[in-house]
Structures are given as structure tokens and as C-alpha cells.
Coordinates of C-alpha atoms and ligand atoms in Angstrom, one line a residue:
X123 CA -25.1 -24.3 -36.5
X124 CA -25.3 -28.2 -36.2
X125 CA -22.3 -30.4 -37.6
X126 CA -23.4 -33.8 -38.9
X127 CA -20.6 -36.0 -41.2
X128 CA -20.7 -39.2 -42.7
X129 CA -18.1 -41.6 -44.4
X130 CA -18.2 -43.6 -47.2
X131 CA -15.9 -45.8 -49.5
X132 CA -17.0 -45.6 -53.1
X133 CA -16.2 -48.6 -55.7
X134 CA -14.6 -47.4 -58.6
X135 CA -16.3 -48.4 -62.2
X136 CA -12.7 -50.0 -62.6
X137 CA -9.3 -50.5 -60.4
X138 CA -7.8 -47.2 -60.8
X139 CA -4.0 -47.2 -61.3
X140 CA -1.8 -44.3 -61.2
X141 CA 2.2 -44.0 -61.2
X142 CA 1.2 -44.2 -56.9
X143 CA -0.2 -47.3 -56.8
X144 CA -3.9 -48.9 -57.7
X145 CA -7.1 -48.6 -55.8
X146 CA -10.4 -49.7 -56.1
X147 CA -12.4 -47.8 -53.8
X148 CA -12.2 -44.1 -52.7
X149 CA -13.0 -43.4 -49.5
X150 CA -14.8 -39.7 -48.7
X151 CA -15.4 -37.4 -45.8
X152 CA -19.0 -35.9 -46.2
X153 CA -20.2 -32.8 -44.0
X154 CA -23.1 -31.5 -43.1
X155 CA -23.9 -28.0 -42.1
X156 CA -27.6 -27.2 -40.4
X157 CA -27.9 -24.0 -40.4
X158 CA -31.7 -23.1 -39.0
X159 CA -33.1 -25.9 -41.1
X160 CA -30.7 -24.7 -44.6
X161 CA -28.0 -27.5 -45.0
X162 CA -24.7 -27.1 -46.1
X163 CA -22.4 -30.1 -47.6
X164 CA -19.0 -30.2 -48.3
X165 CA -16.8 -33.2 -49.2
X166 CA -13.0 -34.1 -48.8
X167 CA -12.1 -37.9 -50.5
X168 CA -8.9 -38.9 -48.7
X169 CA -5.9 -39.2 -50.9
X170 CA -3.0 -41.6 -49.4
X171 CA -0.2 -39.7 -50.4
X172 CA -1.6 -36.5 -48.6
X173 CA -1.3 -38.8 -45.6
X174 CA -4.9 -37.6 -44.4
X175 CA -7.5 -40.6 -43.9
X176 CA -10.7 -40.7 -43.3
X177 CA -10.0 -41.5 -39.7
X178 CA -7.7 -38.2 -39.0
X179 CA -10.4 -35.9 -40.3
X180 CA -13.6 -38.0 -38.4
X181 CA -11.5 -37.6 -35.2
X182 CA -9.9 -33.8 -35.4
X183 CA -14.1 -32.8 -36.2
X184 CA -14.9 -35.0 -33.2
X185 CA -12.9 -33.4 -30.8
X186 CA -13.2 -29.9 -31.8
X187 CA -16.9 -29.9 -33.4
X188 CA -18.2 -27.7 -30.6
X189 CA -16.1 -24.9 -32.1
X190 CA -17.1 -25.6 -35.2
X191 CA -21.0 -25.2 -34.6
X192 CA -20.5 -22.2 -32.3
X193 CA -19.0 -20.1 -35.3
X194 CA -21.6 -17.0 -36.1
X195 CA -22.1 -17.8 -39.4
X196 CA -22.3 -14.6 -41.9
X197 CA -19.8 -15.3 -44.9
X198 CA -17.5 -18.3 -45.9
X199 CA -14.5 -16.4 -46.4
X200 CA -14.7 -15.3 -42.6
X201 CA -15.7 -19.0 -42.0
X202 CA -12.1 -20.4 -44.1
X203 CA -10.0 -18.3 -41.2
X204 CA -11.4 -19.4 -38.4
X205 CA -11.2 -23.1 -39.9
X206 CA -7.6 -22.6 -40.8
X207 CA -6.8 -21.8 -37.3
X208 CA -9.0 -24.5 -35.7
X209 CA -7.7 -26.9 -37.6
X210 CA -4.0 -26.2 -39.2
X211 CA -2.7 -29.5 -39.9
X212 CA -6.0 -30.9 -42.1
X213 CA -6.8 -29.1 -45.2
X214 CA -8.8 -31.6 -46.1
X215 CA -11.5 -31.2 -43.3
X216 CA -11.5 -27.8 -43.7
X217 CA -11.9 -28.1 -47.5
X218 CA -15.2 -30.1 -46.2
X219 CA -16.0 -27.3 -43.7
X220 CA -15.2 -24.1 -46.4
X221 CA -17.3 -26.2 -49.3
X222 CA -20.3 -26.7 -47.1
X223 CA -20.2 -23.5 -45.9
X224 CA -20.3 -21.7 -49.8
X225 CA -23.4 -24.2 -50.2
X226 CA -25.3 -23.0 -47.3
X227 CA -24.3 -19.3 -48.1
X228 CA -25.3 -19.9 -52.0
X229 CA -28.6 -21.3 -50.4
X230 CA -29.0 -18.2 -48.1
X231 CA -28.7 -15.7 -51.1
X232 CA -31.0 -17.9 -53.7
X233 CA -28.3 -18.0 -56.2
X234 CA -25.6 -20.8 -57.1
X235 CA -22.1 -19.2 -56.4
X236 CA -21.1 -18.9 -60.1
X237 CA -24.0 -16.5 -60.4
X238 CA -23.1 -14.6 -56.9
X239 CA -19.7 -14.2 -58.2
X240 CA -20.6 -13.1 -61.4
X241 CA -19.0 -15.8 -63.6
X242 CA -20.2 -17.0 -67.0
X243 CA -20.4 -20.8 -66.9
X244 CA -20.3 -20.4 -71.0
X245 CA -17.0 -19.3 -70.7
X246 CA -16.1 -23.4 -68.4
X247 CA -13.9 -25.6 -70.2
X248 CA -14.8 -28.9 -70.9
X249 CA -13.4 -32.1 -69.0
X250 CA -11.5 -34.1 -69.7
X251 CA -11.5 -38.0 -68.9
X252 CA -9.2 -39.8 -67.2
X253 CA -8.1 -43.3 -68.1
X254 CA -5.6 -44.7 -65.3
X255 CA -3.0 -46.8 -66.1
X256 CA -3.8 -50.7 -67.1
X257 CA -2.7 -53.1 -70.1
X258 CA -3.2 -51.5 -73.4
X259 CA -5.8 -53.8 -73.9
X260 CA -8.2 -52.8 -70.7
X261 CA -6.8 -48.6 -71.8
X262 CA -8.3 -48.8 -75.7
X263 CA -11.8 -50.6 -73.6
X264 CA -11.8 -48.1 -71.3
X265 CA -11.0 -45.2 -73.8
X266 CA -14.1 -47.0 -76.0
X267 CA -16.2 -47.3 -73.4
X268 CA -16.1 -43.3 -72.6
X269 CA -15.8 -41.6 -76.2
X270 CA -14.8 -38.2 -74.9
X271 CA -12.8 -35.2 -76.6
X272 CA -10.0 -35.1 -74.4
X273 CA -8.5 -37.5 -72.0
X274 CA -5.9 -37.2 -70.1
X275 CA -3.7 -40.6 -70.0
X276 CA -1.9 -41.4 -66.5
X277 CA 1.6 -42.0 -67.2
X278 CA 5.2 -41.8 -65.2
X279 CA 5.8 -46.1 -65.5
X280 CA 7.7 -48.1 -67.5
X281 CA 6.3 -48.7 -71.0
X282 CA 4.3 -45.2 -71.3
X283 CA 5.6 -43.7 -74.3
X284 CA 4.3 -47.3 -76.1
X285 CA 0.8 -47.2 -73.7
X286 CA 0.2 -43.0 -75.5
X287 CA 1.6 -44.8 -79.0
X288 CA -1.0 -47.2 -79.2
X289 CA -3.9 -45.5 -77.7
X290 CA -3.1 -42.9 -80.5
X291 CA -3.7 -45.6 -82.9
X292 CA -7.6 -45.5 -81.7
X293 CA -8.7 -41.9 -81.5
X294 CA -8.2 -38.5 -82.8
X295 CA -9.0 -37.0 -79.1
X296 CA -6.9 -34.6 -77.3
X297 CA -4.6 -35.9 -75.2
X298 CA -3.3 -34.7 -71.8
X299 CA -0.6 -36.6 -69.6
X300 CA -0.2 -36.7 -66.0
X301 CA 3.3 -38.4 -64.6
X302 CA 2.4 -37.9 -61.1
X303 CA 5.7 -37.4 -60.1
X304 CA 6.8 -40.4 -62.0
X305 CA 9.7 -39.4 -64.6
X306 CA 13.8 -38.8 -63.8
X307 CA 14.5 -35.3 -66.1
X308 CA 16.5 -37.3 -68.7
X309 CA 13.5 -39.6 -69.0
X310 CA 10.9 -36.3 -69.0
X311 CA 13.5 -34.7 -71.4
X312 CA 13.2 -37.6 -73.9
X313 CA 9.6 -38.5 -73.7
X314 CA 8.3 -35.2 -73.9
X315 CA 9.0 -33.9 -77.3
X316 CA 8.0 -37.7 -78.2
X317 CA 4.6 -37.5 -76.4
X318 CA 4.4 -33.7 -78.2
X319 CA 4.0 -35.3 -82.0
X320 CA 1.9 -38.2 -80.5
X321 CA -0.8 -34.9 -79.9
X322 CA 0.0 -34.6 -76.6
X323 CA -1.4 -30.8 -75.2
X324 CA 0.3 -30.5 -72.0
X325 CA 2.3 -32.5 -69.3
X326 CA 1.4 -32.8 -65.7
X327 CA 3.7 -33.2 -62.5
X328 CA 6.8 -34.7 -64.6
X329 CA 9.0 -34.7 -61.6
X330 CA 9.1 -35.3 -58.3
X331 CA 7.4 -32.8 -56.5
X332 CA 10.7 -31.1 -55.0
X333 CA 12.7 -31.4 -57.8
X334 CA 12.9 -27.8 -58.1
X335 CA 16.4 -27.7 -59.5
X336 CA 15.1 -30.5 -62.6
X337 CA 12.3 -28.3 -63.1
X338 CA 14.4 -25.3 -64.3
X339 CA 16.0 -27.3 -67.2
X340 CA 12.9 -29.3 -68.0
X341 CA 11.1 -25.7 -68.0
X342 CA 13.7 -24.5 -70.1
X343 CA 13.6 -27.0 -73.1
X344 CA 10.0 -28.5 -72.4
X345 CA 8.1 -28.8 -76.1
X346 CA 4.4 -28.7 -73.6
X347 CA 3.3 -26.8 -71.1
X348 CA 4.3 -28.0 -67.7
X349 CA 1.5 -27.9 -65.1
X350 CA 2.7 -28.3 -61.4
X351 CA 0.0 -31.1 -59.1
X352 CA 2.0 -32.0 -56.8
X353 CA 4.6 -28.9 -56.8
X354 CA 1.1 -26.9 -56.0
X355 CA -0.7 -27.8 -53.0
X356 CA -1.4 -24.7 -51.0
X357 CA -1.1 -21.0 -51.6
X358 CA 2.3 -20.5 -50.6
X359 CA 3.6 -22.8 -53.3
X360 CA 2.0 -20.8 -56.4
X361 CA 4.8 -17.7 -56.4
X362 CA 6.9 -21.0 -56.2
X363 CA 5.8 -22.8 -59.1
X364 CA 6.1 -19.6 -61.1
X365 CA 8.4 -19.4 -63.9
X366 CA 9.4 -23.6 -63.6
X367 CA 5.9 -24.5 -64.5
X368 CA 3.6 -23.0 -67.2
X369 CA 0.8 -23.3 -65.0
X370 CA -0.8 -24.8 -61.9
X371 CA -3.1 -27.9 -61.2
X372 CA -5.5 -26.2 -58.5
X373 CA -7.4 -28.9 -56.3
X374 CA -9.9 -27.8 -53.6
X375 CA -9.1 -30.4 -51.4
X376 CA -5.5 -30.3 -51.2
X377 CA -5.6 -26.2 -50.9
X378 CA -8.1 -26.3 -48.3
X379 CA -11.5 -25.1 -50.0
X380 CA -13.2 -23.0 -52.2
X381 CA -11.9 -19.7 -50.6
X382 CA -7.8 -20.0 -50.6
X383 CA -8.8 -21.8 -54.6
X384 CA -10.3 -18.3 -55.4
X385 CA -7.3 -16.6 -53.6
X386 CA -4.6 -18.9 -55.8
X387 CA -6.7 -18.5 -59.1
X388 CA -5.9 -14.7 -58.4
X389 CA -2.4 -15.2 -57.8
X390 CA -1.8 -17.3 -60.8
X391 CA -3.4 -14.8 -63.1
X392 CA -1.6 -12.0 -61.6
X393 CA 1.6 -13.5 -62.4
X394 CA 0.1 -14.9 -66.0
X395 CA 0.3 -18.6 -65.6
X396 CA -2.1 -21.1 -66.6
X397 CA -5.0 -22.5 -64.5
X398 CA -6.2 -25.9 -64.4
X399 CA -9.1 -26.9 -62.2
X400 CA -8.8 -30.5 -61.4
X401 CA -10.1 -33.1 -58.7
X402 CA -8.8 -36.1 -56.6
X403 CA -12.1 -38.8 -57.0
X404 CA -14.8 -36.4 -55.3
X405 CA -18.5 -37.2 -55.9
X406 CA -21.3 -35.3 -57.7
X407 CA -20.8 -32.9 -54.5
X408 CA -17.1 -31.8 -54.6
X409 CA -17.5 -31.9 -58.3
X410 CA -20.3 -28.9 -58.6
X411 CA -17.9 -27.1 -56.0
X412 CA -15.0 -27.2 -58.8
X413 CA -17.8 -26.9 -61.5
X414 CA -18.7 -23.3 -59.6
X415 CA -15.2 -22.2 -60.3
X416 CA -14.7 -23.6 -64.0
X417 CA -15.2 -20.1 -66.1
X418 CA -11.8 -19.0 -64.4
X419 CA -9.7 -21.9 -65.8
X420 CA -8.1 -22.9 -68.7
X421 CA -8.3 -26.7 -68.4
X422 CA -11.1 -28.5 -66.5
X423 CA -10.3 -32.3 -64.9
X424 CA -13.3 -33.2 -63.1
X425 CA -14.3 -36.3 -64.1
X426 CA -14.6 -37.8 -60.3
X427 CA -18.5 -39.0 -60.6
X428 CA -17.4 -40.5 -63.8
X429 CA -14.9 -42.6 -62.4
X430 CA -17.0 -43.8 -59.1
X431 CA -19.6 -47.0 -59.8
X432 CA -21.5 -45.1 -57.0
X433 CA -22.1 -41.2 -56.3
X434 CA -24.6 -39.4 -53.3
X435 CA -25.7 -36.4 -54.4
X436 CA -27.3 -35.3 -58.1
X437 CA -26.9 -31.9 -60.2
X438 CA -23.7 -32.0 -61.8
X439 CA -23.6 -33.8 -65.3
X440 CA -21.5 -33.6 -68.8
X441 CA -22.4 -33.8 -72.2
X442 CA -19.5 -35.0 -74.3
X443 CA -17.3 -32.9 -71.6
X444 CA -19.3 -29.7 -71.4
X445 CA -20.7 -29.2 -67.8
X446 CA -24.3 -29.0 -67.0
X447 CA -25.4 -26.6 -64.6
X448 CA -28.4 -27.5 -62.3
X449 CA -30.7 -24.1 -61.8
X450 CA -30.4 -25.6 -57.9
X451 CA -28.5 -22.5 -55.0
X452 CA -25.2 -23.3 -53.5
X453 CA -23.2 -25.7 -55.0
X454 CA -26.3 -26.4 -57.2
X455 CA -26.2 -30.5 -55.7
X456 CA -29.1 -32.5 -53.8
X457 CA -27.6 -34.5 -51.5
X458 CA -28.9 -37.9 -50.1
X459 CA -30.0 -37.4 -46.8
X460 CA -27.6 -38.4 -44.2
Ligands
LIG232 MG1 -2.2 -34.9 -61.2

């Protein structure tokens, strides 16, 4: 097996704001796997707070790519261990490795890896849309400029409740809210019944990812379903998030790839909470990974190529939300050639 990766820093249509901070470009870790002339690709964008650049994951597959390529290749899930042990601290690269390795292995059977896991893609969700945080001006414009049945509205700053009020005032949509860790409890305690009659469907990350003690008396009271992002990174956190959250934001890239996402999508059903499938700014490529997945969940955020001004791959698209499914193997993506 041969290891190419590439990196790249993709504009955003607009500056995109969250309770975090704003950023205009995302910058992405692409992989390659050659595997007898069938390619693999797998992607990881680098999120800030995760504290994994681009940099950590081009130099930990620099000085252990050697392992990486002398892997016997046979199935991905086999392929996800010996990642996790090569590389422990950075899910993010070995979200990259596991992805490309379901592509090539979709592309060795013939079959996208929906159909090899027996899924039925009329069962997916639609998407939802994001629109960061802005003036109220620039949110209704972005909101007009993307007519889409659900959106889901970044919140968690001062002025919100107002910013969900007005945008209310310009669409019948569905709305979602994310916080991203952004709200005290009194303030989540107060806003949320508010942001209930404004047609709000559920609440994402209202607290601060640790505040596990907040969590049992917002869980308590909460009007919305609760959905933990932050709370939820890797597997060990979903027994965790259980009974203090009504469900669980799962993204591939902070849980390390499409394997331990199939794993917690288990888990989460086994102990009957809710499963949202979302995504942190991937292109077209991360995107179909999530898209493979989609039948399983209850709420789809995937909007990544949506938000990007530039994308490098092709086969994953939306119509007014619905996904469309290429008849392409793998992750069902062409990629531009590295
Ligand atoms: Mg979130």
C-alpha cells in the first residue's frame, strides 16, 4: 500500500462565526491510499479547539508512514486497530487513514458502503443548513440566499435569543440551535423554553463541555432535546452522555473514523438515545463518508461543501436537503487527482 497526503485551506463562501471565534478558511488533511493501482481517500479538516492542526497530523504520518503502508490490508475495521495503536494521540489522522481505507474497501467489493452494510439511503434524513453567527442583517441574507427546510442557527453569544426572534420573522423553516458550549445553566434554563415557542426542535452543546453537574438540572427541566457535541467526542464518552443528554452529536473526525462511528451509533441505540450525524467543514469527500452512515440517524448536519467557496472531490449533492447518492463504490466521491 502507498501513502500519499495533501493539504489544503479552503475559503469559506462567508467568514464563518461560531460562539469559538470566526474563521474564514478551513484548512484539511487529504489522504491517499494506493492500493495496487485502487485509491483510497480519506479527509480530517483541522478544528482549533481539538488542538490538532494540519501540521501535527502531516508530521505524525511523516514519521510513521512506513507503518502505515506495510499494513496487510484485508478489512477497515482491522485497519482502525492497528491505526489506533500507531497513532493514539490523533484521531483526526486516523479518521483520514479509517475513511480512506472504507473507500478502497467499498471499491474492492464494487459496492458503496451503504449498500455493503445493507442500509437504505431512503430511510437518510435531510440536512440541515447552517448559518453562523453574523448581524441579523448578513443572517436573514444568508438564510435568503440558501432557502432550506431546516437550519440550524449558531448561538451561545450575547444577543441570541433576539438573532432566533428575528430570523423567525423570515421563515417558517425548522430551526435547530447549536451553543457550542456557549450558555451558563441559568442562561440555558431561560432561553430554552423561549427558543422552544420560537419553533426551535432541539438544542445543541448548551454547556460547557464538562459541566456534567449543569447538565443534570438542565436535562431535568429542558423543554428540547439536548444533544451532547462537545460532551461526545470518542466512544468512551457515549455511556457518559447517557441520561444528561437526549442524544449525541456523532462526528467522524473527532471519534476517529468510520469504524468507532458505527461502534457509538450501536451504543447509542442500545441505550435508546438519539443520533445525529453531523460534520466540522469537511469537503465533498468527508461528507459522502457521513452521507454512507445517514439511514442510521435521526438528524443529518452535513452541510460542509455547502459552506466551502471551493470543494475537491464530486458525488455528494442535496436537493432542498435530501442527499444524493452517486451510483460510484466506496465513499461514492471522485477525487481530484493529487
Ligand atoms: Mg456542534
Amino acid at each position: 500500500m502507498q501513502v500519499k497526503f495533501k493539504e489544503y485551506n479552503l475559503p469559506f463562501h462567508h467568514p464563518f462565526t461560531i460562539s469559538k471565534g470566526t474563521k474564514t478558511h478551513q484548512p484539511t488533511f487529504v489522504v491517499e491510499l494506493d492500493y495496487f493501482g485502487i485509491k483510497g481517500y480519506g479527509e480530517a479538516p483541522a478544528i482549533s479547539y481539538y488542538n490538532i492542526p494540519v501540521e501535527k497530523i502531516i508530521a505524525d504520518i511523516e514519521r510513521k508512514k512506513m507503518f502505515v503502508e506495510k499494513f496487510s490490508f484485508s478489512d477497515p475495521e482491522r485497519y482502525w486497530h492497528y491505526l489506533h495503536h500507531l497513532f493514539p494521540v490523533n484521531s483526526f489522522l486516523v479518521c483520514a487513514l479509517d475513511m480512506a481505507g472504507w473507500d478502497l474497501f467499498g471499491k474492492l467489493k464494487g459496492k458503496q458502503l451503504h449498500q455493503l452494510w445493507g442500509l437504505d439511503t431512503t430511510k437518510s434524513p435531510i440536512t440541515d443548513y447552517t448559518i453562523g453567527i453574523d448581524t441579523i442583517e448578513n443572517m436573514v441574507a444568508k438564510m435568503k440566499e440558501k432557502p432550506w427546510p431546516v437550519y440550524k442557527i449558531k448561538v451561545g453569544v450575547p444577543g441570541d435569543l433576539e438573532m432566533v426572534t428575528e430570523l423567525r420573522k423570515h421563515t417558517d423553516a425548522i430551526f435547530r440551535v447549536d451553543a457550542n458550549a456557549g450558555w451558563t445553566l441559568e442562561e440555558a434554563m431561560q432561553k430554552i423554553p423561549l427558543l422552544k415557542e420560537l419553533g426551535v426542535e432541539l438544542v445543541e452543546q448548551p454547556l460547557a463541555k464538562d459541566d456534567w453537574e449543569g447538565m443534570k438540572v438542565l436535562f431535568a427541566t429542558s423543554v428540547l432535546p439536548l444533544i451532547a457535541d462537545e460532551s461526545c467526542v470518542t466512544e468512551a464518552d457515549v455511556e457518559k452522555c447517557h441520561a444528561l443528554f437526549h442524544g449525541i452529536n456523532i462526528k467522524l473526525t473527532k471519534c476517529s473514523g468510520i469504524t468507532p462511528a458505527r461502534r457509538m451509533i450501536t451504543q447509542a441505540r442500545a441505550l435508546g438515545i438519539q443520533i445525529m450525524l453531523g460534520c466540522m467543514n469537511e469537503t465533498s469527500i468527508g461528507t459522502a463518508a457521513i452521507a454512507q452512515l445517514a439511514p442510521l440517524a435521526d438528524y443529518v448536519d452535513m452541510d460542509g461543501p455547502l459552506l466551502l467557496a471551493e470543494d475537491i472531490a464530486t458525488g455528494i449533492s442535496f436537493d432542498n436537503g435530501k442527499i444524493i447518492y452517486t451510483d460510484l463504490p466506496g465513499l461514492g466521491v471522485a477525487v481530484q487527482p493529487f
